[in-house]
Short mmCIF file of C-alpha atoms and ligand atoms in Angstrom, two decimals:
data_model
loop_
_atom_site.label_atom_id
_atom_site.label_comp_id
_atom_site.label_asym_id
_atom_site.label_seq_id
_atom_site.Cartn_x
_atom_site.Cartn_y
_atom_site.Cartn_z
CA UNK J 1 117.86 -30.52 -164.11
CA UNK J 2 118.61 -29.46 -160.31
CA UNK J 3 114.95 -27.76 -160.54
CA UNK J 4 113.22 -30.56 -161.43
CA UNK J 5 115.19 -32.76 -158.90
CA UNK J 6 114.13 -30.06 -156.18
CA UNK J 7 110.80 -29.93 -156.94
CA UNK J 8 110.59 -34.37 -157.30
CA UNK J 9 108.72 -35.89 -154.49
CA UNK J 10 112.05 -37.87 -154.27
CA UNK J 11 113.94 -34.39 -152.99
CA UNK J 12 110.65 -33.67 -151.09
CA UNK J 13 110.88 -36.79 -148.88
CA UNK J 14 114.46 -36.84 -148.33
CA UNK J 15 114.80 -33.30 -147.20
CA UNK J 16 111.31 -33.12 -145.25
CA UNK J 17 110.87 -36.61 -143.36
CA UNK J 18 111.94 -38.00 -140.74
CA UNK J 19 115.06 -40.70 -141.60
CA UNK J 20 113.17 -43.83 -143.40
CA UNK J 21 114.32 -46.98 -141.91
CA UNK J 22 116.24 -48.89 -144.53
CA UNK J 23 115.43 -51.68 -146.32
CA UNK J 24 117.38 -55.02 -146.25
CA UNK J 25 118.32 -56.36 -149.20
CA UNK J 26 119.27 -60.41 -149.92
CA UNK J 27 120.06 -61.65 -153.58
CA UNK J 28 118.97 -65.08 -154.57
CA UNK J 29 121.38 -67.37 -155.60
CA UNK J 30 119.14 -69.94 -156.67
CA UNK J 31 119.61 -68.88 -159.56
CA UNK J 32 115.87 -67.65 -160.71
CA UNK J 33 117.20 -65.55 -163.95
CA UNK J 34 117.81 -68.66 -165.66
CA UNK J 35 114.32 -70.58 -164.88
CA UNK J 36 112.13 -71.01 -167.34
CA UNK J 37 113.19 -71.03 -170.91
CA UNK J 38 115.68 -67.99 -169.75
CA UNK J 39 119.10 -70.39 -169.76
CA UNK J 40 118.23 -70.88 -173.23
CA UNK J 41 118.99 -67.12 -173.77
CA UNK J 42 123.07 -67.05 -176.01
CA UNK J 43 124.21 -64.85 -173.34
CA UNK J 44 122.68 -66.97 -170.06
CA UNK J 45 125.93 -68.62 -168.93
CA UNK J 46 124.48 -71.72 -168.08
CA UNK J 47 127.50 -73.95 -168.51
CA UNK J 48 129.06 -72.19 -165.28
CA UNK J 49 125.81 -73.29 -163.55
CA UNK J 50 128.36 -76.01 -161.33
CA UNK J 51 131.32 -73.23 -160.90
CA UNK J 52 132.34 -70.97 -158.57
CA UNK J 53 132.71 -67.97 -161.25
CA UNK J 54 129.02 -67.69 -161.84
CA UNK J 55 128.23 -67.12 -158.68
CA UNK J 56 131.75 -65.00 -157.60
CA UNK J 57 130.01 -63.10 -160.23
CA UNK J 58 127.01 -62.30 -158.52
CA UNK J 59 127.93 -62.05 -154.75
CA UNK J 60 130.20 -59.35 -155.85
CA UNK J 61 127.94 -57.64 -158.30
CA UNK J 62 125.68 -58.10 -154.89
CA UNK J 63 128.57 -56.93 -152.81
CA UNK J 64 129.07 -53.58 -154.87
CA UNK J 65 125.42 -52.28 -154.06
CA UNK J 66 125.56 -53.09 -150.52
CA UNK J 67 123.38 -55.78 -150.26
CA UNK J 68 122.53 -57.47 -146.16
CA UNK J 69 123.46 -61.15 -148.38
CA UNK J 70 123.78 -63.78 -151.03
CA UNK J 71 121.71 -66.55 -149.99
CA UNK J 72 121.50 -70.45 -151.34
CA UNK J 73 118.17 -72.49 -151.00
CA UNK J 74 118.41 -76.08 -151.09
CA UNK J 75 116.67 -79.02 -151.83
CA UNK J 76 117.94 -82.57 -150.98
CA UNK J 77 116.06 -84.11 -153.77
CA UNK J 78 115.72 -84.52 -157.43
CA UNK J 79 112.39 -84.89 -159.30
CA UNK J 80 113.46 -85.83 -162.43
CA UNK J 81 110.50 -83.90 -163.87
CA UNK J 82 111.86 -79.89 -163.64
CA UNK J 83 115.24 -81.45 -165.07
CA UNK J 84 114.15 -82.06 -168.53
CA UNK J 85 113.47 -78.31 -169.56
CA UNK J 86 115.54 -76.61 -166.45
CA UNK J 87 118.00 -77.07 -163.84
CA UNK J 88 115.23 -77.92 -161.62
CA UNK J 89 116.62 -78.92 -157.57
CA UNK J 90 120.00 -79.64 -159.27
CA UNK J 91 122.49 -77.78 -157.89
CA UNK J 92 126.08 -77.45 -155.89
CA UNK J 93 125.78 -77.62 -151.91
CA UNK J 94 125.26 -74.42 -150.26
CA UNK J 95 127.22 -74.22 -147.55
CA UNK J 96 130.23 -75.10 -149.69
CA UNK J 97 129.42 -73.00 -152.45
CA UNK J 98 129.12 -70.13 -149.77
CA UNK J 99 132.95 -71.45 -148.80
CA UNK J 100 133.92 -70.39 -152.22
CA UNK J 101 132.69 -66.92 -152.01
CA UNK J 102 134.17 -65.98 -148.60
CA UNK J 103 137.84 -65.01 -149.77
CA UNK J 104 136.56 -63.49 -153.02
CA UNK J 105 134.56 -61.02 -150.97
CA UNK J 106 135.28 -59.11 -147.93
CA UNK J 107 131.70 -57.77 -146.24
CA UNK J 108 128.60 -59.55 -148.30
CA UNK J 109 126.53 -61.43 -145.39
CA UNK J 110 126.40 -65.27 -146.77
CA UNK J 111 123.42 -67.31 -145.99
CA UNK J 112 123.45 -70.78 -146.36
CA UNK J 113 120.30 -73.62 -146.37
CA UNK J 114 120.52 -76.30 -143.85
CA UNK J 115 117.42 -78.63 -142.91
CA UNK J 116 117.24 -79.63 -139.33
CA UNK J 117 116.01 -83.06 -139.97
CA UNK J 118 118.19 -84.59 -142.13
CA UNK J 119 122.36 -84.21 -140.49
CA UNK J 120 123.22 -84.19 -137.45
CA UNK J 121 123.75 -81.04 -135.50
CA UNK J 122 127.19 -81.58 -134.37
CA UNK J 123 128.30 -81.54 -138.11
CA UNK J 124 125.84 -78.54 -138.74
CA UNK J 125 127.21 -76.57 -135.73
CA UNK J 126 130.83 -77.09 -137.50
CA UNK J 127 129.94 -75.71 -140.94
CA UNK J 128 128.41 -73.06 -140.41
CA UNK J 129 131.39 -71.74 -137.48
CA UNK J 130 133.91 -72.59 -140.09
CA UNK J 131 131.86 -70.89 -142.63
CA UNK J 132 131.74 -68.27 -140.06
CA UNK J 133 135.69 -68.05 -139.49
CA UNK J 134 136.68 -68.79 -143.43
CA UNK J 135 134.32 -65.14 -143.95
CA UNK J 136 135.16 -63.60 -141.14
CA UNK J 137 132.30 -63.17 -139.58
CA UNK J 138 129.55 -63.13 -142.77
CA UNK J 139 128.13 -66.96 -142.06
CA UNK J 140 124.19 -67.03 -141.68
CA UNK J 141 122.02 -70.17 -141.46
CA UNK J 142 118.75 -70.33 -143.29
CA UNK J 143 117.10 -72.85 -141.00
CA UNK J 144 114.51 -75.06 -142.92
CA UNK J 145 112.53 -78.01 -142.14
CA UNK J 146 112.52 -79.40 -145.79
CA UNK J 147 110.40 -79.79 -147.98
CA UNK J 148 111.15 -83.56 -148.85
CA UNK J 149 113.89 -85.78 -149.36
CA UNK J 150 113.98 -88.40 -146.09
CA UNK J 151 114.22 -91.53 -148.31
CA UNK J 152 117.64 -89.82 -149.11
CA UNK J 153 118.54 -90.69 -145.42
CA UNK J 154 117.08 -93.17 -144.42
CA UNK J 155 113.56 -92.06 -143.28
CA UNK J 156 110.59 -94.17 -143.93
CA UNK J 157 108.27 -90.67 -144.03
CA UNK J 158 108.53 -87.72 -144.20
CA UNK J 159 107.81 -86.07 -140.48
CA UNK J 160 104.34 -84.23 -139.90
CA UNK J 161 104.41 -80.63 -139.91
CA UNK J 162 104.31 -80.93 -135.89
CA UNK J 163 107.35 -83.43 -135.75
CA UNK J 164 109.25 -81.24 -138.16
CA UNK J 165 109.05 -78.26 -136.05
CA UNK J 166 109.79 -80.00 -132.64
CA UNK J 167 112.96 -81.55 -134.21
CA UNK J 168 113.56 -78.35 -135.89
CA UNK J 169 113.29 -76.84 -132.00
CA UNK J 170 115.73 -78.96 -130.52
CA UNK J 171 118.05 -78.76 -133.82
CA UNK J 172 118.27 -75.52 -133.31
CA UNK J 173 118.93 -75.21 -129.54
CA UNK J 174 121.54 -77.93 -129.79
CA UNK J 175 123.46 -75.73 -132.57
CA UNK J 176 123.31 -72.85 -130.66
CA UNK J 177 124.94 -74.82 -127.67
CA UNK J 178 127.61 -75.97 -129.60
CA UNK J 179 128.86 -72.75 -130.69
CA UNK J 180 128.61 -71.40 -126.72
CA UNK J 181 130.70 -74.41 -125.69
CA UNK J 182 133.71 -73.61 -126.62
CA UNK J 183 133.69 -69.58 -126.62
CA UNK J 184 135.97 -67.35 -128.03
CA UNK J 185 137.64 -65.96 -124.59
CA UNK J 186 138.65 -69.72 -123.77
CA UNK J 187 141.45 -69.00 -127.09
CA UNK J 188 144.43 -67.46 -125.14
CA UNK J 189 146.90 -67.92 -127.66
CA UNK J 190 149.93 -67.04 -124.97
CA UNK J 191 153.05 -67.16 -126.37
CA UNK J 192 154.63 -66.25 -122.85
CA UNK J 193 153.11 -68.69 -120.83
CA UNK J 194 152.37 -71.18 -123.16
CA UNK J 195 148.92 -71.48 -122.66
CA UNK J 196 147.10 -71.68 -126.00
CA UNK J 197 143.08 -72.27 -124.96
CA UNK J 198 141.73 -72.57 -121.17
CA UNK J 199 140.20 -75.37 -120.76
CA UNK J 200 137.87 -74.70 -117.73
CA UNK J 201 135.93 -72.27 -120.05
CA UNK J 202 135.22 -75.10 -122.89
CA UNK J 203 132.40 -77.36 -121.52
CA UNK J 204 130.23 -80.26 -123.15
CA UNK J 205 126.84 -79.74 -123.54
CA UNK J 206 125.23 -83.10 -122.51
CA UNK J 207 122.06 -83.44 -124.61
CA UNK J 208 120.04 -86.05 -124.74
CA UNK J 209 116.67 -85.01 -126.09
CA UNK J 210 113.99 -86.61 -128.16
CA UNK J 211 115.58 -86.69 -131.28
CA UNK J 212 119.89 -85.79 -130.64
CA UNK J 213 122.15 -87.11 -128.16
CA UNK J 214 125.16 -84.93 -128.28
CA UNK J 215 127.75 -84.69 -125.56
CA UNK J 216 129.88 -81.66 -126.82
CA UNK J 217 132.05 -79.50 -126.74
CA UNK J 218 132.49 -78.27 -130.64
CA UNK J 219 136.23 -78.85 -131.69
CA UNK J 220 136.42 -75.36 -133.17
CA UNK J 221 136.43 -71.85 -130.67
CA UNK J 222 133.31 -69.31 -131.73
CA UNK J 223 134.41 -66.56 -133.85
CA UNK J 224 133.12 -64.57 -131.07
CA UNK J 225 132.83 -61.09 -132.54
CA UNK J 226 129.64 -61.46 -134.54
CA UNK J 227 127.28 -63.70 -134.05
CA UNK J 228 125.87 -65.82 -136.68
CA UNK J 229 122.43 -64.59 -137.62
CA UNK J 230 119.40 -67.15 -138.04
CA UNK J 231 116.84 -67.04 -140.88
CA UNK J 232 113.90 -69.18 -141.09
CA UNK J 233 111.74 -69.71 -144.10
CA UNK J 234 107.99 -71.48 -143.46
CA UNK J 235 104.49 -70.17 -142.85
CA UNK J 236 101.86 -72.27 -140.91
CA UNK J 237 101.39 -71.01 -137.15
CA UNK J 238 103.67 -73.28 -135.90
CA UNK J 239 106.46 -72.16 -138.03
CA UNK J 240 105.41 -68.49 -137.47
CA UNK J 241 106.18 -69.18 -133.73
CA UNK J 242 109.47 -70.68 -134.40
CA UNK J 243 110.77 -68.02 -136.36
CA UNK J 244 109.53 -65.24 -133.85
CA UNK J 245 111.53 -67.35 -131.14
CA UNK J 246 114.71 -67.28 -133.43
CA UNK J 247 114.90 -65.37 -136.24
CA UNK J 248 116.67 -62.52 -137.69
CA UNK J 249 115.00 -62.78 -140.63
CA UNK J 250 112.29 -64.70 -142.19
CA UNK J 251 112.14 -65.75 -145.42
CA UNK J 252 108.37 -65.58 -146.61
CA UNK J 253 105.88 -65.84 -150.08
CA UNK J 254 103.69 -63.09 -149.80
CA UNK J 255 102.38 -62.60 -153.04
CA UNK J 256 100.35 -59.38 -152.16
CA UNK J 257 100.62 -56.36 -149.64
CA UNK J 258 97.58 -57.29 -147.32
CA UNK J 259 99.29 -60.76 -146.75
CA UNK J 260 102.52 -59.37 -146.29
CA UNK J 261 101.52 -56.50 -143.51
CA UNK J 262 98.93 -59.58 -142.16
CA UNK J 263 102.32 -61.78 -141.60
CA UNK J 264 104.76 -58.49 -140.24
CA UNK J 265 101.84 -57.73 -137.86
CA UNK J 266 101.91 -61.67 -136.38
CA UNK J 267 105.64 -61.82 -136.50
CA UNK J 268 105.98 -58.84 -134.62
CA UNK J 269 103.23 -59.50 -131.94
CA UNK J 270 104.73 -62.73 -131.64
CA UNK J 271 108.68 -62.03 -130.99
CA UNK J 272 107.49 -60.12 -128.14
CA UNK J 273 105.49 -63.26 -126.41
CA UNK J 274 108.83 -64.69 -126.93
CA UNK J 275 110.92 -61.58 -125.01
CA UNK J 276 112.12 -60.22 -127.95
CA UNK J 277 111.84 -56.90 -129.65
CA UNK J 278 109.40 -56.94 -132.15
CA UNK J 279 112.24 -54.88 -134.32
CA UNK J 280 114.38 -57.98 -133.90
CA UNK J 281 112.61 -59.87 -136.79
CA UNK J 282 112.68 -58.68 -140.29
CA UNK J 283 110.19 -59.68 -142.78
CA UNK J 284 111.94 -60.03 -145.96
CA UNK J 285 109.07 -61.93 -148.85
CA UNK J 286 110.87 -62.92 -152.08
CA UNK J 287 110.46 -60.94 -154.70
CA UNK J 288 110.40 -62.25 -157.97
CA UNK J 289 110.80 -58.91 -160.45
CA UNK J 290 110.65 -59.28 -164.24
CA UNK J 291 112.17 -56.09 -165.65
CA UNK J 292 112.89 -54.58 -168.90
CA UNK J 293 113.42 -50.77 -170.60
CA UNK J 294 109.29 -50.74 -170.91
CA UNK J 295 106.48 -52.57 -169.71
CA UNK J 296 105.99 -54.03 -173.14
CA UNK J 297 109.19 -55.86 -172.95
CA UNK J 298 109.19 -56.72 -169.32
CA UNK J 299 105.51 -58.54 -170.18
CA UNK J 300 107.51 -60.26 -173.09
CA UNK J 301 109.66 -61.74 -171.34
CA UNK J 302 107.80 -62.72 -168.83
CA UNK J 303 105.28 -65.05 -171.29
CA UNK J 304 108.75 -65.84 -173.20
CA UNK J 305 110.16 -67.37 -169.74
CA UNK J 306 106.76 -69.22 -169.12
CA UNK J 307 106.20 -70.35 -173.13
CA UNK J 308 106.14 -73.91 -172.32
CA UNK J 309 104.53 -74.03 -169.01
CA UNK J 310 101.42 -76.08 -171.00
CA UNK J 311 98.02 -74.97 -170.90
CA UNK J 312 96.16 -78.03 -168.93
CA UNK J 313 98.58 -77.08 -166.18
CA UNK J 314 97.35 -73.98 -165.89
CA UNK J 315 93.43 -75.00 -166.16
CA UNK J 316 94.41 -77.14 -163.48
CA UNK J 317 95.74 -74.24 -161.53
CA UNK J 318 93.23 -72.20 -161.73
CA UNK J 319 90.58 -75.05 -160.51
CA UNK J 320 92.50 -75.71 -157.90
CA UNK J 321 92.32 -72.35 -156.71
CA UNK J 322 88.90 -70.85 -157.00
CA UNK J 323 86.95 -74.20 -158.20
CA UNK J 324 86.52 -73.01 -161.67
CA UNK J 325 86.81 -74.90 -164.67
CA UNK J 326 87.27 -73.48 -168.00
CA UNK J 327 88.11 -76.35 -169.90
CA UNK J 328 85.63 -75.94 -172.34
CA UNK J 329 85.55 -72.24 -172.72
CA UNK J 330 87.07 -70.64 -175.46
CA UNK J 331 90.02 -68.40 -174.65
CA UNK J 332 88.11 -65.18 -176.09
CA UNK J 333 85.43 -65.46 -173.56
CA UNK J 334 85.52 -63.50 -170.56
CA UNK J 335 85.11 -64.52 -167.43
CA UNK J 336 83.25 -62.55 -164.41
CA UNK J 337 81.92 -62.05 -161.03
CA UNK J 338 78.81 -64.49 -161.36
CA UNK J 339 81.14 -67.13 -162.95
CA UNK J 340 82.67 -67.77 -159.80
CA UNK J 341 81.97 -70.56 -157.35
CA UNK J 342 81.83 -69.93 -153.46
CA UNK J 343 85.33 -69.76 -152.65
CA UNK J 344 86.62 -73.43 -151.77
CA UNK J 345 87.44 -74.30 -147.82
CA UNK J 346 90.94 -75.40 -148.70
CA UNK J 347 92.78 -74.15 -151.66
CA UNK J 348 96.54 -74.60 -152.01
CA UNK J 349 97.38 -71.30 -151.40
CA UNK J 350 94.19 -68.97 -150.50
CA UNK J 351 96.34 -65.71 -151.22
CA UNK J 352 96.37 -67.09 -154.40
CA UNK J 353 93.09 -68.24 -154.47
CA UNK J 354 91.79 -64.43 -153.43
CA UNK J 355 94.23 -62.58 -155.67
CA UNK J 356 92.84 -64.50 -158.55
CA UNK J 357 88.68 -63.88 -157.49
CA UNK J 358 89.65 -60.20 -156.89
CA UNK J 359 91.51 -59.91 -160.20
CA UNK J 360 87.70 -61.23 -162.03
CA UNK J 361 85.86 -59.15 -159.92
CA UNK J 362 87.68 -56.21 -161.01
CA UNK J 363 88.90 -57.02 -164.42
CA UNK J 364 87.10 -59.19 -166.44
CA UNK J 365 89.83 -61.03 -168.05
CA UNK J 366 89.11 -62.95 -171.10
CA UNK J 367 90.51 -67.36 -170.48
CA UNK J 368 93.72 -65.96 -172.67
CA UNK J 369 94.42 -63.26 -170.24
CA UNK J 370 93.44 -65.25 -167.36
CA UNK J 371 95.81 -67.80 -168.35
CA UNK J 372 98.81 -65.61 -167.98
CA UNK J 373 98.08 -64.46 -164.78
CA UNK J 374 101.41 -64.79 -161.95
CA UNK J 375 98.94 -66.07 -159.82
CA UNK J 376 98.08 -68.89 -162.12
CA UNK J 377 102.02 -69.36 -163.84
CA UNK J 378 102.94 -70.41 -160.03
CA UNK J 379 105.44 -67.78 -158.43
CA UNK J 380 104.01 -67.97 -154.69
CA UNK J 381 106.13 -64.76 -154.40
CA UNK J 382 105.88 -60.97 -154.41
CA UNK J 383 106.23 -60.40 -158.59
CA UNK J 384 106.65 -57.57 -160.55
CA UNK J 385 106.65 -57.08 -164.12
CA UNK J 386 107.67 -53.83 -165.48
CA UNK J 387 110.28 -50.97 -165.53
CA UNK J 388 112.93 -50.33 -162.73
CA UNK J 389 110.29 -47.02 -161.61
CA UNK J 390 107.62 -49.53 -161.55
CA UNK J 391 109.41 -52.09 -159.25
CA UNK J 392 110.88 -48.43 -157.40
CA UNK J 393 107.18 -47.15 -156.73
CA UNK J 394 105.99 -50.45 -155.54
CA UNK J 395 109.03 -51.70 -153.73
CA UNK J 396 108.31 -47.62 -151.83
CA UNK J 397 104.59 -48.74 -151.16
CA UNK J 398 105.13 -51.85 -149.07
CA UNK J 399 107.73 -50.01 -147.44
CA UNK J 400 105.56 -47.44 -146.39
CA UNK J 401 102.80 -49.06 -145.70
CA UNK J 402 104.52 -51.38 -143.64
CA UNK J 403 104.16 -54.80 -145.35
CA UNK J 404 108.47 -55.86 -144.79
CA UNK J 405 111.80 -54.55 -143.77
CA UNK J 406 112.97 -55.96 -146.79
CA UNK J 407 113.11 -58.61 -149.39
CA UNK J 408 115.01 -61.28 -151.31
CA UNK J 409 115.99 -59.98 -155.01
CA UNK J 410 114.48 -63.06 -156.98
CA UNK J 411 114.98 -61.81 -160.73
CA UNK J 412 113.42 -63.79 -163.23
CA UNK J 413 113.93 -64.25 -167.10
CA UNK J 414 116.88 -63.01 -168.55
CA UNK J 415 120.34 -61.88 -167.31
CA UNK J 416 119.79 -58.47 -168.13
CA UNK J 417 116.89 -58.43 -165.90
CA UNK J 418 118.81 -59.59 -163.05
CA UNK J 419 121.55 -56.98 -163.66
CA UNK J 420 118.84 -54.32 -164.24
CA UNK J 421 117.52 -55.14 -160.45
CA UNK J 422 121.06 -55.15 -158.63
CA UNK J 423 122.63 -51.92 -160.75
CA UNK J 424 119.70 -50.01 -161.67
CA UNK J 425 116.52 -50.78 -158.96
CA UNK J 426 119.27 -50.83 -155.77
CA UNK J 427 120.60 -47.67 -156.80
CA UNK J 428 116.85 -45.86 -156.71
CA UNK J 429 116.52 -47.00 -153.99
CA UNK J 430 119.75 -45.85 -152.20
CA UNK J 431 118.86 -42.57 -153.67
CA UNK J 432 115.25 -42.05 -152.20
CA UNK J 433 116.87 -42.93 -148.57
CA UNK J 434 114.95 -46.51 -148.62
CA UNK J 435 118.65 -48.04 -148.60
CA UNK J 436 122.44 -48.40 -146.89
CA UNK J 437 124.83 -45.80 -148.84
CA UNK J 438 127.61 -48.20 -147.70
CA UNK J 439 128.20 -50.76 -145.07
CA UNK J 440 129.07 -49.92 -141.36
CA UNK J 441 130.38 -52.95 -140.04
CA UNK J 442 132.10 -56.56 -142.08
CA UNK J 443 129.57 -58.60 -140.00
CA UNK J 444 126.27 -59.82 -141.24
CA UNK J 445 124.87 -59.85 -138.00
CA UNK J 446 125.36 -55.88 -138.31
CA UNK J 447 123.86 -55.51 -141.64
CA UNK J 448 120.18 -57.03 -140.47
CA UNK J 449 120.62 -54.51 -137.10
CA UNK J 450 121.58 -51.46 -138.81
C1 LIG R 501 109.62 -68.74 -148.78
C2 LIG R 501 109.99 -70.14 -148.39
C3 LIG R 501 111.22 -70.65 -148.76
C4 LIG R 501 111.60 -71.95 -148.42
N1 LIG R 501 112.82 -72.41 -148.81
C5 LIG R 501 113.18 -73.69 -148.52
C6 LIG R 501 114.43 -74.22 -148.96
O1 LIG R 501 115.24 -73.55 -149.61
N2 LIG R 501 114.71 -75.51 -148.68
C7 LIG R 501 113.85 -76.31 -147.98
O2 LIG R 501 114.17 -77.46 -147.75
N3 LIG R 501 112.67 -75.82 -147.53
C8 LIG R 501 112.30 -74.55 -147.80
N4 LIG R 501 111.09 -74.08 -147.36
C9 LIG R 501 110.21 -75.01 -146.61
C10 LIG R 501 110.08 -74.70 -145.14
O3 LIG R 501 111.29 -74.86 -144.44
C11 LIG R 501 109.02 -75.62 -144.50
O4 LIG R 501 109.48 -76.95 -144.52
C12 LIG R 501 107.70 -75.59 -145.23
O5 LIG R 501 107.34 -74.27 -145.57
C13 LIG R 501 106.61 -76.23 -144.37
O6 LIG R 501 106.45 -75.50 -143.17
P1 LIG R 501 105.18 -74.57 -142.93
O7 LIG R 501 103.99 -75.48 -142.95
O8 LIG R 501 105.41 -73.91 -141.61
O9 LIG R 501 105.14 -73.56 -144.06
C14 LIG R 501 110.70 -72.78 -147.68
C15 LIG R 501 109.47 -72.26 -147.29
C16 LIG R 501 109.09 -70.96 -147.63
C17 LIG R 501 107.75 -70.44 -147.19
#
């Protein structure tokens, strides 16, 4: 046994290369192990969908490997649509949910969702520094522009892309100010002299921009011994920018490597045209990870979580993507290089769209296999469908070949699948030196430094 661990390539690298820079690690609370037909599973636990137990449950399964975070996305919106067959945008509000996990855990980072359109920032600001204080020190904001959801408050349109971001600048700037005007050192808490904050060192802020007027200061004192780490999730080149000017972390869909080392590279060039290090971001795509004991099972449940997505849906998909339509083509016919169209100026996604021609060219795949494709059952994301060592050996090739500093655990289709990724895939990984043995410091801040 000790021979055969000697002679791995696992013992090899740890023993012969220099220290591997580890990994950060997020967990999804969204929660994706239940989408699909998966909630329909007897041992799902969908009724605690609206509790605090479900997810208790998974921040401190989450907390017991180590993970950087738990993280909430949000929608403000709800298309009735995904809510017939799943829970669709229905769900509890993040940064309160988040609230509920602080005392039940002690160093999990906790990342909350918070659009900078739709509140304003002085409420924001509070939240997330009593969030902040209520976790000691764990609070991080996952700063969003939205996707939709202004007729919920009182917007006529939605903002363009442009509008989104400049309001999303000055959202952001105002937060930050709020949380330096009232700093920790002006708490003096003297018993003596009586003196319990000085007030010279709490100031307002004054801002009257283009979309917030906001005089300051924040009614609560900064935590002051961590700051609260910024994520941002959003792709175009504006939103690139953005995030190299504040992030910690992004939040990206990269469905393949190329993409992802394409987007690292730009992230990284760009955070130092902002004076930052280009260390100081981390790319972390989702990754959406099907597993099982054996392939076989992992590709089962994989078309048993996607069973009803319907069939026109997927034509659709796939003409939307590379221009081809194979309405009329029976499923047993394959399809090839010479069947493809020129590729189309502006598909939804062209990662997509490329992954797809490139799968064609190489494969063949009959309609029925084409059909099945990730690329055409929707997950914009990193997926993989397999064993733990599968998910291990790829999870080892972005990382080497530079393509993130990390990712968010997105499991998909059962329960089992989502434990198999936190207690089985995070342990490999710990093992082969790709990740933390144990935190050094309570703070999230720390976690995305280390
Ligand atoms: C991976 C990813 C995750 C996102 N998650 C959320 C979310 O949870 N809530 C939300 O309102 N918007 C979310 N967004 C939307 C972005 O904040 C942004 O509004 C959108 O991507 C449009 O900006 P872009 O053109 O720069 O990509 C997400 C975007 C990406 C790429």
């Amino acid at each position: 046994m000790w021979n055969a661990f000697r002679n791995s390539k696992a013992h090899i690298r740890k023993v012969f290369m220099a220290p591997q820079k580890k990994l950060h690690i997020g967990m999804s609370l969204a929660p994706t192990w239940l989408s699909g037909e998966a909630w329909r599973r007897e041992d799902s636990n969908v009724e605690g969908l609206f509790s605090s137990d479900f997810y208790v449950d998974i921040a401190k399964r989450s907390e017991a490997v180590h993970l950087d975070f738990v993280f909430r996305p949000d929608a403000l919106f709800l298309p009735l649509e995904m809510i017939e067959n799943g829970s669709g945008f229905a769900s509890l509000d993040p940064t309160l949910l988040l609230a509920s996990l602080a005392r039940e855990t002690t160093h999990i980072g906790l990342l909350s969702t918070i659009s900078t359109i739709f509140f304003p920032p002085y409420l924001v600001a509070r939240q997330l520094q009593t969030l902040h204080w209520l976790s000691n020190g764990r609070a991080g904001w996952n700063v969003v522009t939205a996707l939709n959801g202004h007729d919920n408050f009182g917007l006529e349109n939605m903002p363009s892309s442009q509008e989104r971001y400049d309001r999303a600048e000055e959202f952001t700037a105002v937060v930050r100010q709020l949380w330096e005007s009232f700093p920790s050192d002006a708490l003096k808490l003297d018993r003596g002299s009586g003196r319990f904050a000085d007030p010279e060192k709490v100031s307002a802020i004054n801002h009257v921009g283009d979309y917030n007027r906001v005089k300051g200061p924040l009614n609560l004192p900064a935590f002051g011994k961590s700051p609260i780490p910024l994520v941002q999730a959003g792709a175009s080149a504006r939103g690139r920018s953005f995030a190299a000017s504040i992030a910690d972390a992004i939040f990206s869909s990269s469905p393949d490597m190329e993409s992802a080392i394409e987007l690292r590279r730009d992230l990284r060039r760009l955070a130092e045209t902002h004076n930052r290090s280009a260390d100081s971001v981390n790319l972390m795509p989702g990754l959406s990870l099907y597993l099982a004991e054996s392939r076989k099972e992992a590709d089962d449940l994989f078309r048993q979580t996607h069973a009803r997505t319907e069939k026109a849906r997927k034509l659709n998909t796939i003409k939307n993507l590379i221009g081809l339509d194979l309405a009329e083509w029976p499923e047993s016919r394959r399809v090839s290089t010479p069947d493809l169209p020129p590729p189309l100026a502006q598909p939804y996604s062209g990662t997509h769209a490329e992954l797809l021609r490139r799968a064609i060219e190489r494969d063949q795949p009959t309609v029925a296999e084409l059909l099945w494709r990730p690329e055409v059952m929707g997950s914009a994301h990193w997926q993989i469908i397999g064993t733990v060592d599968d998910a291990f050996e790829e999870i080892r090739n972005w990382a080497e070949a530079g393509a993130m500093d990390g990712f968010i655990l997105l499991p998909g289709g059962s329960v089992t699948s989502m434990h198999l990724a936190l207690e089985k895939l995070v342990p490999r990984l710990k093992d082969a030196g790709l990740f933390r043995e144990r935190y050094a410091s309570p703070y999230f801040a720390d976690h995305l430094r280390a």
